[in-house]
Amino acid sequence: MRYVKDLAQLVEDRKEATLRISDQVWEYAESRFQEFKSAAAESEYMKEMGFKVTMGIGGEETAFVAEYGEGKPVIALLGEYDALSGLSQEADIPELKPIVPGKDGHGCGHNLLGAASMAAAVALKDYMVQQNLPGTVRYYGCPAEENAGGKAFLVREGCFNDCDIALTWHPGWTNGVTQSGSLANFRVFYTFHGLSSHAAGAPHLGRSALDAVECMNVMVNYLREHMIDEARIHYAVINTGGTAPNVVQSEAQVLYAIRAPKVTQVKELFERVSNCAKGAALGTGTTVDIEQVSAYSDYISTDVIAERLQQHMEAMLPIGYTEEEMEYAKKFQEVITDLDRKNLQGMAKKVGGKNAKEILDKPLWDFMTYPQGGSKGSTDVGDVSWVVPTGQFGAVTWAAGTPGHAWQVVAQGKSPVAHKGTLFAAKVLAATAYDFLTDPELVKKARENWLEILDGETYPGALPPDAKPHIW
Ligand SMILES: [Zn+2]
């Protein structure tokens, strides 16, 4: 199809700028709500490309929207650019080697994610100019996908209210359209306050906040036996109350992630976890403050959009990696753990059946995978998918078997392999966005399909009304 080729060429024409920005964002490696340089790099480029840019949307300083055109339909391309804590890693080296130990790194490939969505918006805009097409294309720069659910705040503030279709993707090691199924997720801080005292001289005068954290965690670990199988609960002790064992800790803090398939299930679990915290406080003679800082909703896939994404992916694959790129990927495959290798073998069986062995020999899975089951992680794209019919897919940007949220992802994040996958994603996004931009009937069909899937349910947005984007 002519337009698919034309749009792909437009993506290629501007690939230097796209990949330069992706690499720049990789270097900046800014985490939740601190993505000032990353948002500036992308938004400046969008201005240069003729988009109208509005910074700081939805009460988030590092969020922006770049818009071109006017009127209906409004097609939204979603991008991200936040890094992960403590994952600093040198590029292209298949061994753990932080650039600055303890600093952040792009362990989820969001530098690529933003760059491809941005490139798709620019290519579509270039085509709209060439072909004199009506309608609106937007690129949303969405901060803090990791740990804070930045898009949920944008949804709460109505930033997507007039959008007709939303499209996005995620880097990874398989090519496939994302099905429903990511988990709803709350992040909650439990902060305990006790009384400090000399731990040997006057322990009876102290009330330990650290004891309270430990008691709470033990109770939650017992609670696991009595919750639904699909739920996930994990925690990080953020503040242990100090480094001196001979001082009774007067303050301690633990951050919980509580996940389940549906928001209503997470709400119920949240209450039970909070009861563990209150029980621990009561038993240890401390008090507890409970602060929910984020809420992710589960992801709703709209079939009409998913089908379009799939058609374009099938038509455009393979990405076409060179021998040299395969060799590069192999080096990273060699350093995965035995457990990750088992996981890879399991995946090969699942997607390849009898051909599992053949697939396992490929360091880059440059083919289509069906279906791309919803991950047991969470994404704030879920929140958007409840208010706008949304489509999402994964594309190959690193070696098969690479563990997520790990230094290996950071290391491969500005390689030719990652770059190729990013341009492929941009082309799929641009072609799919064009389909909806130019076909009101298709937009209508997607909307009807989406409403049918929601079956009367409405956005379960669970952010407390007074919750603000939170840096910690
Ligand atoms: Zn991610």
CSV table of C-alpha atoms and ligand atoms in Angstrom, one decimal:
chain,number,residue,atom,x,y,z
A,1,MET,CA,0.0,0.0,0.0
A,2,ARG,CA,1.3,3.4,-1.1
A,3,TYR,CA,0.7,5.3,2.1
A,4,VAL,CA,2.5,2.6,4.2
A,5,LYS,CA,5.6,3.0,2.0
A,6,ASP,CA,5.4,6.8,2.0
A,7,LEU,CA,5.1,7.0,5.8
A,8,ALA,CA,7.9,4.5,6.2
A,9,GLN,CA,10.1,6.7,4.0
A,10,LEU,CA,9.2,9.8,6.0
A,11,VAL,CA,10.3,8.0,9.2
A,12,GLU,CA,13.6,7.0,7.4
A,13,ASP,CA,14.1,10.6,6.2
A,14,ARG,CA,14.2,11.9,9.8
A,15,LYS,CA,15.8,8.9,11.4
A,16,GLU,CA,19.0,10.7,12.4
A,17,ALA,CA,17.1,13.2,14.6
A,18,THR,CA,14.9,10.5,16.0
A,19,LEU,CA,17.8,8.3,17.1
A,20,ARG,CA,19.8,11.2,18.3
A,21,ILE,CA,17.0,12.2,20.7
A,22,SER,CA,16.6,8.6,21.8
A,23,ASP,CA,20.3,8.4,22.6
A,24,GLN,CA,20.2,11.8,24.3
A,25,VAL,CA,17.3,10.7,26.6
A,26,TRP,CA,19.3,7.5,27.3
A,27,GLU,CA,22.2,9.6,28.5
A,28,TYR,CA,20.0,11.9,30.6
A,29,ALA,CA,18.4,8.8,32.3
A,30,GLU,CA,16.0,10.8,34.4
A,31,SER,CA,13.5,9.0,36.6
A,32,ARG,CA,9.9,9.8,37.6
A,33,PHE,CA,8.8,13.4,37.4
A,34,GLN,CA,12.4,14.6,37.0
A,35,GLU,CA,12.6,14.2,33.2
A,36,PHE,CA,13.3,17.9,32.6
A,37,LYS,CA,16.1,17.5,30.0
A,38,SER,CA,14.4,14.6,28.3
A,39,ALA,CA,11.0,16.4,28.0
A,40,ALA,CA,12.9,19.5,26.8
A,41,ALA,CA,14.8,17.5,24.1
A,42,GLU,CA,11.6,16.0,22.7
A,43,SER,CA,9.4,19.1,23.0
A,44,GLU,CA,12.0,21.4,21.4
A,45,TYR,CA,12.2,19.0,18.4
A,46,MET,CA,8.4,18.8,18.1
A,47,LYS,CA,8.3,22.7,18.0
A,48,GLU,CA,11.0,22.6,15.3
A,49,MET,CA,8.8,20.1,13.4
A,50,GLY,CA,5.9,22.6,13.4
A,51,PHE,CA,3.9,21.2,16.3
A,52,LYS,CA,2.2,23.4,18.8
A,53,VAL,CA,3.6,22.4,22.2
A,54,THR,CA,2.0,22.8,25.6
A,55,MET,CA,4.3,22.0,28.5
A,56,GLY,CA,3.3,21.0,32.0
A,57,ILE,CA,-0.1,19.4,31.2
A,58,GLY,CA,-2.2,17.7,33.9
A,59,GLY,CA,-0.2,19.2,36.8
A,60,GLU,CA,3.0,17.4,35.7
A,61,GLU,CA,5.9,19.7,35.0
A,62,THR,CA,7.6,17.2,32.7
A,63,ALA,CA,4.5,16.2,30.7
A,64,PHE,CA,3.7,17.9,27.4
A,65,VAL,CA,1.5,17.6,24.4
A,66,ALA,CA,2.6,18.4,20.9
A,67,GLU,CA,-0.3,19.0,18.4
A,68,TYR,CA,-0.6,19.4,14.7
A,69,GLY,CA,-3.8,20.0,12.6
A,70,GLU,CA,-7.3,20.7,13.7
A,71,GLY,CA,-10.7,19.0,14.1
A,72,LYS,CA,-11.6,15.4,14.3
A,73,PRO,CA,-10.4,12.8,14.5
A,74,VAL,CA,-7.8,13.3,17.2
A,75,ILE,CA,-5.2,10.6,17.1
A,76,ALA,CA,-2.9,10.4,20.1
A,77,LEU,CA,0.5,8.8,20.1
A,78,LEU,CA,1.8,8.1,23.6
A,79,GLY,CA,5.5,8.3,24.5
A,80,GLU,CA,7.5,7.9,27.6
A,81,TYR,CA,11.0,8.9,28.7
A,82,ASP,CA,11.5,8.0,32.3
A,83,ALA,CA,14.4,5.9,33.6
A,84,LEU,CA,14.7,3.4,36.5
A,85,SER,CA,16.4,3.9,39.8
A,86,GLY,CA,19.9,2.5,40.3
A,87,LEU,CA,20.4,1.0,36.8
A,88,SER,CA,23.3,3.1,35.5
A,89,GLN,CA,25.2,1.0,33.0
A,90,GLU,CA,27.6,1.5,30.2
A,91,ALA,CA,26.3,1.0,26.7
A,92,ASP,CA,27.1,-2.1,24.6
A,93,ILE,CA,29.1,-4.0,27.3
A,94,PRO,CA,27.8,-7.4,28.2
A,95,GLU,CA,28.8,-7.2,31.8
A,96,LEU,CA,27.5,-5.2,34.8
A,97,LYS,CA,29.4,-1.9,34.6
A,98,PRO,CA,27.6,1.2,36.0
A,99,ILE,CA,28.7,4.5,34.6
A,100,VAL,CA,28.0,6.0,38.0
A,101,PRO,CA,27.1,3.4,40.7
A,102,GLY,CA,23.6,4.0,42.1
A,103,LYS,CA,22.5,6.4,39.3
A,104,ASP,CA,19.5,5.8,37.1
A,105,GLY,CA,19.4,4.0,33.8
A,106,HIS,CA,17.0,3.2,31.0
A,107,GLY,CA,16.1,-0.3,32.2
A,108,CYS,CA,12.8,-0.4,30.4
A,109,GLY,CA,13.8,1.2,27.1
A,110,HIS,CA,11.6,4.3,27.5
A,111,ASN,CA,14.1,6.4,25.6
A,112,LEU,CA,13.2,4.3,22.5
A,113,LEU,CA,9.5,4.3,23.4
A,114,GLY,CA,9.2,8.1,23.3
A,115,ALA,CA,11.4,8.4,20.2
A,116,ALA,CA,9.4,6.1,18.1
A,117,SER,CA,6.0,7.5,19.0
A,118,MET,CA,7.4,11.0,18.4
A,119,ALA,CA,8.8,10.0,15.0
A,120,ALA,CA,5.4,8.5,14.0
A,121,ALA,CA,3.7,11.7,14.9
A,122,VAL,CA,6.2,13.7,12.8
A,123,ALA,CA,5.9,11.4,9.8
A,124,LEU,CA,2.1,11.5,9.9
A,125,LYS,CA,2.3,15.3,10.2
A,126,ASP,CA,4.7,15.5,7.2
A,127,TYR,CA,2.2,13.3,5.2
A,128,MET,CA,-0.8,15.4,6.3
A,129,VAL,CA,1.0,18.5,4.9
A,130,GLN,CA,1.9,16.7,1.6
A,131,GLN,CA,-1.5,15.3,1.1
A,132,ASN,CA,-3.5,18.1,2.6
A,133,LEU,CA,-5.2,15.8,5.1
A,134,PRO,CA,-7.6,17.1,7.8
A,135,GLY,CA,-7.7,16.0,11.4
A,136,THR,CA,-5.4,16.3,14.4
A,137,VAL,CA,-2.3,14.3,15.4
A,138,ARG,CA,-0.9,14.6,18.9
A,139,TYR,CA,2.2,13.3,20.6
A,140,TYR,CA,1.9,13.0,24.4
A,141,GLY,CA,5.1,13.2,26.3
A,142,CYS,CA,4.1,11.1,29.4
A,143,PRO,CA,6.4,11.2,32.5
A,144,ALA,CA,6.9,8.7,35.3
A,145,GLU,CA,5.5,5.5,33.8
A,146,GLU,CA,7.6,3.6,36.3
A,147,ASN,CA,6.6,3.6,39.9
A,148,ALA,CA,4.3,6.7,39.7
A,149,GLY,CA,1.7,6.1,37.0
A,150,GLY,CA,2.1,9.5,35.4
A,151,LYS,CA,-0.6,8.9,32.8
A,152,ALA,CA,-3.2,8.3,35.5
A,153,PHE,CA,-2.8,12.0,36.6
A,154,LEU,CA,-3.1,13.1,33.0
A,155,VAL,CA,-6.3,11.1,32.7
A,156,ARG,CA,-7.7,12.5,35.9
A,157,GLU,CA,-7.1,16.0,34.7
A,158,GLY,CA,-8.9,15.3,31.4
A,159,CYS,CA,-5.9,15.5,29.1
A,160,PHE,CA,-7.2,12.8,26.8
A,161,ASN,CA,-10.9,13.7,26.9
A,162,ASP,CA,-11.2,14.7,23.2
A,163,CYS,CA,-9.0,12.0,21.8
A,164,ASP,CA,-10.6,9.4,19.5
A,165,ILE,CA,-7.8,6.8,19.2
A,166,ALA,CA,-4.6,6.3,21.3
A,167,LEU,CA,-1.6,4.3,20.0
A,168,THR,CA,1.6,3.2,21.7
A,169,TRP,CA,4.2,0.4,21.9
A,170,HIS,CA,6.8,-1.0,24.1
A,171,PRO,CA,10.4,-2.1,23.4
A,172,GLY,CA,11.2,-5.8,24.3
A,173,TRP,CA,12.3,-9.0,22.7
A,174,THR,CA,9.1,-10.1,20.9
A,175,ASN,CA,7.0,-8.5,18.1
A,176,GLY,CA,3.4,-8.8,19.0
A,177,VAL,CA,0.2,-6.9,19.7
A,178,THR,CA,-0.6,-6.5,23.4
A,179,GLN,CA,-3.7,-8.1,24.7
A,180,SER,CA,-5.7,-7.1,27.7
A,181,GLY,CA,-4.3,-8.3,31.0
A,182,SER,CA,-1.7,-6.1,32.6
A,183,LEU,CA,-2.4,-5.7,36.3
A,184,ALA,CA,-4.0,-2.8,38.1
A,185,ASN,CA,-1.6,-1.5,40.7
A,186,PHE,CA,-1.4,0.9,43.7
A,187,ARG,CA,1.7,2.3,45.2
A,188,VAL,CA,1.4,3.1,48.9
A,189,PHE,CA,3.8,4.6,51.5
A,190,TYR,CA,3.4,3.4,55.0
A,191,THR,CA,5.3,5.6,57.4
A,192,PHE,CA,5.6,4.6,61.0
A,193,HIS,CA,6.4,6.9,63.9
A,194,GLY,CA,7.7,5.7,67.2
A,195,LEU,CA,9.9,6.9,70.1
A,196,SER,CA,13.7,7.0,70.1
A,197,SER,CA,15.7,5.8,73.1
A,198,HIS,CA,19.0,4.2,74.1
A,199,ALA,CA,18.5,0.6,72.8
A,200,ALA,CA,20.5,-0.9,75.7
A,201,GLY,CA,20.2,1.7,78.5
A,202,ALA,CA,16.5,2.4,78.2
A,203,PRO,CA,14.8,0.1,75.6
A,204,HIS,CA,11.5,0.2,77.6
A,205,LEU,CA,11.3,3.9,76.8
A,206,GLY,CA,11.5,3.4,73.1
A,207,ARG,CA,8.9,2.4,70.5
A,208,SER,CA,10.5,1.1,67.4
A,209,ALA,CA,9.1,2.2,64.0
A,210,LEU,CA,11.4,-0.4,62.3
A,211,ASP,CA,9.8,-3.2,64.4
A,212,ALA,CA,6.5,-2.0,63.1
A,213,VAL,CA,7.7,-2.2,59.5
A,214,GLU,CA,8.9,-5.7,60.1
A,215,CYS,CA,5.7,-6.8,61.8
A,216,MET,CA,3.6,-5.3,59.0
A,217,ASN,CA,5.7,-7.2,56.4
A,218,VAL,CA,5.4,-10.5,58.3
A,219,MET,CA,1.6,-10.0,58.4
A,220,VAL,CA,1.4,-9.2,54.7
A,221,ASN,CA,3.5,-12.3,53.9
A,222,TYR,CA,0.9,-14.4,55.8
A,223,LEU,CA,-1.9,-12.6,54.0
A,224,ARG,CA,-0.5,-13.9,50.7
A,225,GLU,CA,-2.0,-17.3,51.4
A,226,HIS,CA,-5.4,-15.8,51.5
A,227,MET,CA,-5.6,-13.7,48.4
A,228,ILE,CA,-6.4,-14.5,44.8
A,229,ASP,CA,-3.7,-16.2,42.8
A,230,GLU,CA,-3.3,-13.4,40.2
A,231,ALA,CA,-2.6,-10.8,42.9
A,232,ARG,CA,1.0,-9.6,43.5
A,233,ILE,CA,2.3,-7.7,46.5
A,234,HIS,CA,5.8,-6.5,46.9
A,235,TYR,CA,7.6,-3.9,49.1
A,236,ALA,CA,10.8,-2.0,49.5
A,237,VAL,CA,11.9,-0.6,52.9
A,238,ILE,CA,12.7,3.0,52.0
A,239,ASN,CA,13.8,4.1,55.4
A,240,THR,CA,15.0,1.7,58.1
A,241,GLY,CA,15.3,4.5,60.7
A,242,GLY,CA,19.1,4.9,60.6
A,243,THR,CA,22.2,2.8,60.7
A,244,ALA,CA,22.8,2.6,64.4
A,245,PRO,CA,21.5,-0.6,66.1
A,246,ASN,CA,21.9,1.0,69.5
A,247,VAL,CA,19.3,3.7,68.8
A,248,VAL,CA,15.6,2.7,68.8
A,249,GLN,CA,14.4,3.8,65.4
A,250,SER,CA,11.8,6.5,65.7
A,251,GLU,CA,10.8,6.6,62.1
A,252,ALA,CA,10.7,4.0,59.3
A,253,GLN,CA,9.0,3.7,56.0
A,254,VAL,CA,8.0,1.0,53.6
A,255,LEU,CA,6.7,1.4,50.0
A,256,TYR,CA,4.2,-1.2,48.8
A,257,ALA,CA,3.1,-2.2,45.3
A,258,ILE,CA,-0.3,-4.0,45.4
A,259,ARG,CA,-1.4,-5.5,42.1
A,260,ALA,CA,-4.4,-7.5,40.9
A,261,PRO,CA,-6.2,-7.9,37.6
A,262,LYS,CA,-9.0,-5.4,38.5
A,263,VAL,CA,-8.9,-2.1,40.3
A,264,THR,CA,-11.7,-3.2,42.6
A,265,GLN,CA,-9.6,-6.2,43.7
A,266,VAL,CA,-6.6,-4.0,44.3
A,267,LYS,CA,-8.8,-1.7,46.4
A,268,GLU,CA,-9.8,-4.6,48.6
A,269,LEU,CA,-6.2,-5.8,49.0
A,270,PHE,CA,-5.1,-2.2,49.8
A,271,GLU,CA,-7.5,-2.2,52.7
A,272,ARG,CA,-6.3,-5.5,54.0
A,273,VAL,CA,-2.6,-4.5,53.7
A,274,SER,CA,-3.5,-1.2,55.5
A,275,ASN,CA,-5.1,-3.2,58.3
A,276,CYS,CA,-1.7,-5.1,58.6
A,277,ALA,CA,0.0,-1.7,59.0
A,278,LYS,CA,-2.5,-0.6,61.6
A,279,GLY,CA,-2.2,-3.8,63.5
A,280,ALA,CA,1.6,-3.6,63.5
A,281,ALA,CA,1.3,0.0,64.7
A,282,LEU,CA,-1.0,-1.0,67.5
A,283,GLY,CA,1.2,-3.9,68.6
A,284,THR,CA,4.4,-1.9,68.6
A,285,GLY,CA,3.0,1.2,70.2
A,286,THR,CA,3.7,3.3,67.1
A,287,THR,CA,1.5,5.3,64.7
A,288,VAL,CA,1.3,4.9,60.9
A,289,ASP,CA,0.6,7.4,58.1
A,290,ILE,CA,-0.8,5.8,54.9
A,291,GLU,CA,-0.3,7.7,51.6
A,292,GLN,CA,-1.3,6.3,48.3
A,293,VAL,CA,0.8,7.9,45.6
A,294,SER,CA,-0.2,6.2,42.4
A,295,ALA,CA,-2.9,4.0,40.9
A,296,TYR,CA,-2.6,2.1,37.6
A,297,SER,CA,-5.6,0.6,35.9
A,298,ASP,CA,-5.6,-2.7,34.0
A,299,TYR,CA,-5.2,-2.4,30.2
A,300,ILE,CA,-8.2,-2.7,27.9
A,301,SER,CA,-7.2,-3.8,24.3
A,302,THR,CA,-9.6,-2.7,21.6
A,303,ASP,CA,-9.7,-5.5,18.9
A,304,VAL,CA,-10.4,-3.2,16.0
A,305,ILE,CA,-7.2,-1.3,16.7
A,306,ALA,CA,-5.2,-4.5,17.6
A,307,GLU,CA,-6.1,-6.0,14.2
A,308,ARG,CA,-4.8,-3.0,12.3
A,309,LEU,CA,-1.6,-3.0,14.3
A,310,GLN,CA,-1.2,-6.7,13.6
A,311,GLN,CA,-1.8,-6.3,9.8
A,312,HIS,CA,0.9,-3.6,9.6
A,313,MET,CA,3.3,-5.5,11.7
A,314,GLU,CA,2.9,-8.7,9.6
A,315,ALA,CA,3.4,-6.7,6.4
A,316,MET,CA,6.5,-4.9,7.6
A,317,LEU,CA,8.3,-7.8,9.3
A,318,PRO,CA,11.1,-8.9,9.4
A,319,ILE,CA,12.9,-5.9,10.8
A,320,GLY,CA,16.0,-7.3,9.0
A,321,TYR,CA,18.9,-7.6,11.4
A,322,THR,CA,22.4,-8.0,10.0
A,323,GLU,CA,24.9,-10.7,10.9
A,324,GLU,CA,26.8,-8.2,13.0
A,325,GLU,CA,23.6,-7.2,14.9
A,326,MET,CA,22.9,-10.9,15.5
A,327,GLU,CA,26.4,-11.3,16.9
A,328,TYR,CA,25.9,-8.3,19.1
A,329,ALA,CA,22.7,-9.8,20.5
A,330,LYS,CA,24.4,-13.2,21.1
A,331,LYS,CA,26.9,-11.6,23.4
A,332,PHE,CA,24.0,-10.5,25.6
A,333,GLN,CA,22.2,-13.8,25.4
A,334,GLU,CA,25.3,-15.5,26.8
A,335,VAL,CA,25.2,-13.5,30.0
A,336,ILE,CA,21.6,-14.1,31.1
A,337,THR,CA,21.1,-16.3,34.2
A,338,ASP,CA,20.1,-19.9,34.0
A,339,LEU,CA,16.6,-19.0,35.3
A,340,ASP,CA,16.2,-16.4,32.5
A,341,ARG,CA,17.4,-19.1,30.0
A,342,LYS,CA,14.7,-21.4,31.3
A,343,ASN,CA,12.2,-18.7,30.8
A,344,LEU,CA,13.4,-18.1,27.3
A,345,GLN,CA,13.1,-21.9,26.5
A,346,GLY,CA,9.5,-21.8,27.9
A,347,MET,CA,8.7,-18.9,25.6
A,348,ALA,CA,10.2,-20.6,22.6
A,349,LYS,CA,8.0,-23.6,23.3
A,350,LYS,CA,5.0,-21.5,23.7
A,351,VAL,CA,5.4,-19.4,20.5
A,352,GLY,CA,7.2,-22.0,18.4
A,353,GLY,CA,5.7,-25.4,19.3
A,354,LYS,CA,7.6,-27.9,17.2
A,355,ASN,CA,9.9,-25.2,16.0
A,356,ALA,CA,11.0,-24.2,19.5
A,357,LYS,CA,14.6,-25.4,18.9
A,358,GLU,CA,15.0,-23.4,15.7
A,359,ILE,CA,13.6,-20.3,17.4
A,360,LEU,CA,16.0,-20.7,20.3
A,361,ASP,CA,18.9,-20.5,17.9
A,362,LYS,CA,17.9,-17.0,16.9
A,363,PRO,CA,19.4,-14.3,19.1
A,364,LEU,CA,16.8,-11.8,17.8
A,365,TRP,CA,13.2,-12.9,17.4
A,366,ASP,CA,12.6,-11.0,14.2
A,367,PHE,CA,9.1,-12.5,13.6
A,368,MET,CA,5.6,-12.1,14.8
A,369,THR,CA,4.5,-13.7,18.1
A,370,TYR,CA,0.9,-14.6,18.8
A,371,PRO,CA,-0.7,-13.6,21.1
A,372,GLN,CA,1.3,-11.2,23.1
A,373,GLY,CA,-0.3,-12.0,26.4
A,374,GLY,CA,-0.9,-9.2,28.9
A,375,SER,CA,2.2,-9.0,31.1
A,376,LYS,CA,1.9,-9.5,34.9
A,377,GLY,CA,3.4,-6.1,35.2
A,378,SER,CA,1.4,-2.9,35.1
A,379,THR,CA,1.3,0.0,32.8
A,380,ASP,CA,-0.4,3.4,33.0
A,381,VAL,CA,-1.3,3.0,29.4
A,382,GLY,CA,-4.1,1.1,31.1
A,383,ASP,CA,-5.6,4.3,32.4
A,384,VAL,CA,-5.7,5.8,29.0
A,385,SER,CA,-7.3,2.7,27.6
A,386,TRP,CA,-10.3,3.2,29.8
A,387,VAL,CA,-11.0,6.7,28.4
A,388,VAL,CA,-9.9,6.3,24.8
A,389,PRO,CA,-9.9,3.2,22.5
A,390,THR,CA,-6.3,2.2,22.6
A,391,GLY,CA,-3.9,-0.1,20.7
A,392,GLN,CA,-0.4,-1.2,21.9
A,393,PHE,CA,2.3,-3.6,20.7
A,394,GLY,CA,5.7,-4.8,21.5
A,395,ALA,CA,8.7,-4.7,19.1
A,396,VAL,CA,12.1,-6.3,19.2
A,397,THR,CA,14.8,-4.0,20.4
A,398,TRP,CA,17.1,-6.3,22.3
A,399,ALA,CA,18.3,-9.9,22.5
A,400,ALA,CA,15.8,-12.7,23.1
A,401,GLY,CA,15.8,-13.6,26.8
A,402,THR,CA,17.0,-10.2,28.1
A,403,PRO,CA,15.4,-9.7,31.5
A,404,GLY,CA,13.3,-6.6,32.0
A,405,HIS,CA,14.2,-3.8,34.3
A,406,ALA,CA,17.8,-4.9,34.3
A,407,TRP,CA,21.3,-3.6,33.3
A,408,GLN,CA,21.2,-5.7,30.1
A,409,VAL,CA,18.3,-3.5,28.8
A,410,VAL,CA,20.3,-0.4,29.6
A,411,ALA,CA,23.4,-1.7,27.9
A,412,GLN,CA,21.5,-2.5,24.6
A,413,GLY,CA,19.5,0.8,24.7
A,414,LYS,CA,21.3,2.7,22.1
A,415,SER,CA,22.6,-0.1,19.9
A,416,PRO,CA,21.9,-0.5,16.2
A,417,VAL,CA,19.5,-3.3,17.3
A,418,ALA,CA,17.5,-1.0,19.5
A,419,HIS,CA,17.5,1.7,16.8
A,420,LYS,CA,16.2,-0.6,14.1
A,421,GLY,CA,13.4,-1.8,16.4
A,422,THR,CA,12.5,1.8,17.2
A,423,LEU,CA,12.2,2.8,13.5
A,424,PHE,CA,10.1,-0.3,12.9
A,425,ALA,CA,7.8,0.7,15.7
A,426,ALA,CA,7.5,4.2,14.4
A,427,LYS,CA,6.5,2.9,11.0
A,428,VAL,CA,3.8,0.6,12.4
A,429,LEU,CA,2.5,3.5,14.5
A,430,ALA,CA,2.4,5.9,11.7
A,431,ALA,CA,0.6,3.6,9.3
A,432,THR,CA,-2.0,2.6,11.9
A,433,ALA,CA,-2.5,6.2,12.9
A,434,TYR,CA,-3.1,7.1,9.2
A,435,ASP,CA,-5.8,4.4,8.9
A,436,PHE,CA,-7.8,6.0,11.7
A,437,LEU,CA,-7.0,9.6,10.7
A,438,THR,CA,-8.5,9.1,7.3
A,439,ASP,CA,-11.4,6.7,8.0
A,440,PRO,CA,-14.2,8.0,10.2
A,441,GLU,CA,-16.0,4.7,9.8
A,442,LEU,CA,-13.0,2.8,11.3
A,443,VAL,CA,-12.9,5.2,14.2
A,444,LYS,CA,-16.6,4.6,14.8
A,445,LYS,CA,-16.1,0.9,14.6
A,446,ALA,CA,-13.2,1.0,17.1
A,447,ARG,CA,-15.3,3.1,19.5
A,448,GLU,CA,-18.3,0.7,19.3
A,449,ASN,CA,-15.9,-2.3,19.8
A,450,TRP,CA,-14.3,-0.6,22.8
A,451,LEU,CA,-17.7,0.2,24.4
A,452,GLU,CA,-18.8,-3.4,23.8
A,453,ILE,CA,-15.6,-4.7,25.6
A,454,LEU,CA,-16.1,-2.2,28.5
A,455,ASP,CA,-19.7,-3.6,28.8
A,456,GLY,CA,-21.0,-0.7,30.8
A,457,GLU,CA,-18.0,-0.4,33.1
A,458,THR,CA,-16.5,3.1,33.4
A,459,TYR,CA,-13.0,4.2,34.3
A,460,PRO,CA,-12.2,2.9,37.7
A,461,GLY,CA,-9.5,5.6,38.3
A,462,ALA,CA,-8.4,5.1,41.8
A,463,LEU,CA,-6.1,8.0,42.4
A,464,PRO,CA,-7.1,9.9,45.6
A,465,PRO,CA,-8.5,13.2,44.5
A,466,ASP,CA,-5.8,15.1,46.4
A,467,ALA,CA,-2.9,12.9,45.2
A,468,LYS,CA,-0.2,15.0,43.4
A,469,PRO,CA,2.7,13.8,41.3
A,470,HIS,CA,5.1,12.8,43.9
A,471,ILE,CA,8.9,12.7,43.8
A,472,TRP,CA,10.7,10.4,46.2
B,1,ZN,ZN,8.3,0.2,30.4
